[in-house]
Amino acid sequence: MSTHLLLGQTLAFDGDPFATDWSAVTRHDSHGAVLVQDGRIAAVGGAEALRAAHPTVPVTDYGQALICAGFIDAHMHYPQTGIIASWGKQLIDWLNTYTFPEEARFGDPAHARKVAETTLDLALAHGTTTLTSFCTIHPGSVDAFFEAAATRDMRVIAGKTCMDRNAPENLRDTAQGAHDDSAALLAKWHGQGRALYAITPRFSPTSTPEQLEALGALWAAHPDCLMQTHLSEQHPEIAWVHELFPEARDYLDTYERFGLLGPRGLYGHAIHLTERERARLAEVDASVVHCPTSNTFIGSGLFDLMGLAGARLRVGLATDTGGGSSFSMLRTMAAAYEIAQLRGHAVHPAQLMWLATEGSARALHLSGQIGHLGPGAEADLVVLDLASTTAIAQRAARADSIWDALFPTIMMGDDRAVRAVWVNGKPAQQGLARSSTQ
Ligand code: GUN
Ligand code: ZN
């Protein structure tokens, strides 16, 4: 049996701070401890009490650093790691100019393997322990991602991106081929170790009705799988969807009419929603994923976080790299804060931290399993140094509460704030943890 005691400040949630007063559902302990046993969190409590109860267990003392659930990136594209921060385009031009040529390279399994490894290592260095990724049309790109994640013992969700129109020829599959490839990959990977499969039509402009229908049928046959796609990201995209699907009531209906709207549906962006779309997403208990650095970088618009999370819709938080401009979920929280400010709302740091952990887990239907600092949850943890740069340290030194101490790290922090990462109950990378083990 492998057991370990981590000491530091701890931050946990036992409720949704968008549904109730954040102070009623947050648990902060300035001298806390987390007992990790066989890959799971066995207990969270006071340092003295847990030390006394487990006197022979190895201890890692992180001092004043903050132990939290690992961050969960609920929507990203690992094949776009190499083109992050590419200049000057909005969505459709950005896809054609930068994204599709890069994704075409993933027919080469060696390239896919290299980028998968780079991306997962970048995620861990930034404190992200779960990624939900689009792959490319190539089945080998899915194998590469799941294999690299298994090597790192990470819980990940991914799927083959399906496209049979409006993409270069070397990036197009067919309705039947997409169905069959996805079915084979799902059988191979879903529930294998910590891997979960998501059926992945890229977005309705790049799928024919036949392909959407075939993937809807596959989802109906495997309703325990997630289905991930994009929804209502930019105005020109929405206008194009209306041209391609003149009979559809709205963008969401292009999925709904083919069986691609359901409780385990994950709809990335969801910025420019009609009243019907909002009501229907809520009615079927679907999830939307907020990708704030992408929304500003590609110039998409201002997501209605307070409106949607406040209405108890499942809302995840995500980098959307390479459309997003950062691998850091701290930077992503900062962008979510800034977008909400532009809509007239100040999101509390408790709400931001909840979104990056519990909120994303809820969007992925993995509540209590990941993103949760509590007994029974998988022991994926991030330990944050709240004084990681001179600028942050001088501001945090004035703090009179944990929230005042944490907010500068949310707004100005990056991978330098990540003191340690634990994955499935083990330290993620040797050398990342700078603390002493006693
Ligand atoms: N819509 C369809 N594909 C993509 C993509 O790769 N990135 C973003 N941001 N939006 C998309
Ligand atoms: Zn995306």
Short mmCIF file of N, CA, C and O in Angstrom, two decimals, residues 113 116-121 124 147-155 194 423-424 428-429:
data_model
loop_
_atom_site.label_atom_id
_atom_site.label_comp_id
_atom_site.label_asym_id
_atom_site.label_seq_id
_atom_site.Cartn_x
_atom_site.Cartn_y
_atom_site.Cartn_z
N ARG A 113 3.22 11.47 -31.86
CA ARG A 113 3.74 11.04 -30.56
C ARG A 113 4.52 12.18 -29.90
O ARG A 113 4.36 12.48 -28.73
N ALA A 116 2.15 14.95 -28.76
CA ALA A 116 1.35 14.49 -27.61
C ALA A 116 2.19 14.56 -26.34
O ALA A 116 1.73 15.05 -25.29
N GLU A 117 3.42 14.11 -26.43
CA GLU A 117 4.29 14.11 -25.24
C GLU A 117 4.60 15.54 -24.79
O GLU A 117 4.52 15.87 -23.61
N THR A 118 4.92 16.38 -25.76
CA THR A 118 5.21 17.79 -25.42
C THR A 118 4.00 18.43 -24.74
O THR A 118 4.12 19.13 -23.73
N THR A 119 2.82 18.19 -25.29
CA THR A 119 1.61 18.82 -24.77
C THR A 119 1.31 18.35 -23.36
O THR A 119 0.99 19.15 -22.47
N LEU A 120 1.39 17.04 -23.13
CA LEU A 120 1.08 16.51 -21.80
C LEU A 120 2.10 17.01 -20.77
O LEU A 120 1.73 17.32 -19.63
N ASP A 121 3.35 17.11 -21.17
CA ASP A 121 4.37 17.63 -20.24
C ASP A 121 4.13 19.11 -19.95
O ASP A 121 4.31 19.57 -18.81
N LEU A 124 1.22 19.30 -17.45
CA LEU A 124 1.64 18.97 -16.08
C LEU A 124 2.47 20.11 -15.48
O LEU A 124 2.30 20.46 -14.31
N GLU A 147 -1.66 6.90 -25.58
CA GLU A 147 -0.44 6.19 -25.14
C GLU A 147 0.44 7.10 -24.29
O GLU A 147 0.94 6.69 -23.24
N ALA A 148 0.62 8.35 -24.73
CA ALA A 148 1.46 9.29 -23.97
C ALA A 148 0.83 9.58 -22.60
O ALA A 148 1.53 9.72 -21.59
N ALA A 149 -0.49 9.66 -22.56
CA ALA A 149 -1.18 9.91 -21.28
C ALA A 149 -1.04 8.71 -20.35
O ALA A 149 -0.84 8.86 -19.14
N ALA A 150 -1.12 7.51 -20.91
CA ALA A 150 -0.99 6.29 -20.09
C ALA A 150 0.39 6.22 -19.47
O ALA A 150 0.55 5.85 -18.30
N THR A 151 1.41 6.60 -20.23
CA THR A 151 2.78 6.61 -19.70
C THR A 151 2.87 7.53 -18.48
O THR A 151 3.62 7.26 -17.55
N ARG A 152 2.10 8.60 -18.51
CA ARG A 152 2.13 9.57 -17.41
C ARG A 152 1.04 9.30 -16.37
O ARG A 152 0.86 10.08 -15.43
N ASP A 153 0.25 8.26 -16.58
CA ASP A 153 -0.82 7.86 -15.65
C ASP A 153 -1.89 8.95 -15.51
O ASP A 153 -2.50 9.10 -14.45
N MET A 154 -2.12 9.72 -16.58
CA MET A 154 -3.07 10.83 -16.52
C MET A 154 -4.47 10.43 -16.95
O MET A 154 -4.63 9.65 -17.89
N ARG A 155 -5.47 10.99 -16.26
CA ARG A 155 -6.85 10.82 -16.72
C ARG A 155 -7.10 11.80 -17.85
O ARG A 155 -6.99 13.02 -17.65
N ARG A 194 -6.92 5.07 -17.39
CA ARG A 194 -7.57 6.33 -17.06
C ARG A 194 -8.09 7.06 -18.31
O ARG A 194 -8.43 8.23 -18.26
N VAL A 423 -0.02 13.08 -9.64
CA VAL A 423 -0.92 12.42 -10.59
C VAL A 423 -1.20 11.00 -10.11
O VAL A 423 -0.26 10.22 -9.91
N ASN A 424 -2.47 10.71 -9.91
CA ASN A 424 -2.87 9.38 -9.46
C ASN A 424 -2.07 8.94 -8.21
O ASN A 424 -1.64 7.80 -8.10
N ALA A 428 4.32 13.97 -10.10
CA ALA A 428 4.24 13.85 -11.56
C ALA A 428 5.60 13.87 -12.23
O ALA A 428 5.86 13.11 -13.13
N GLN A 429 6.44 14.78 -11.83
CA GLN A 429 7.73 14.89 -12.52
C GLN A 429 8.79 15.06 -11.47
O GLN A 429 8.71 15.97 -10.66
#
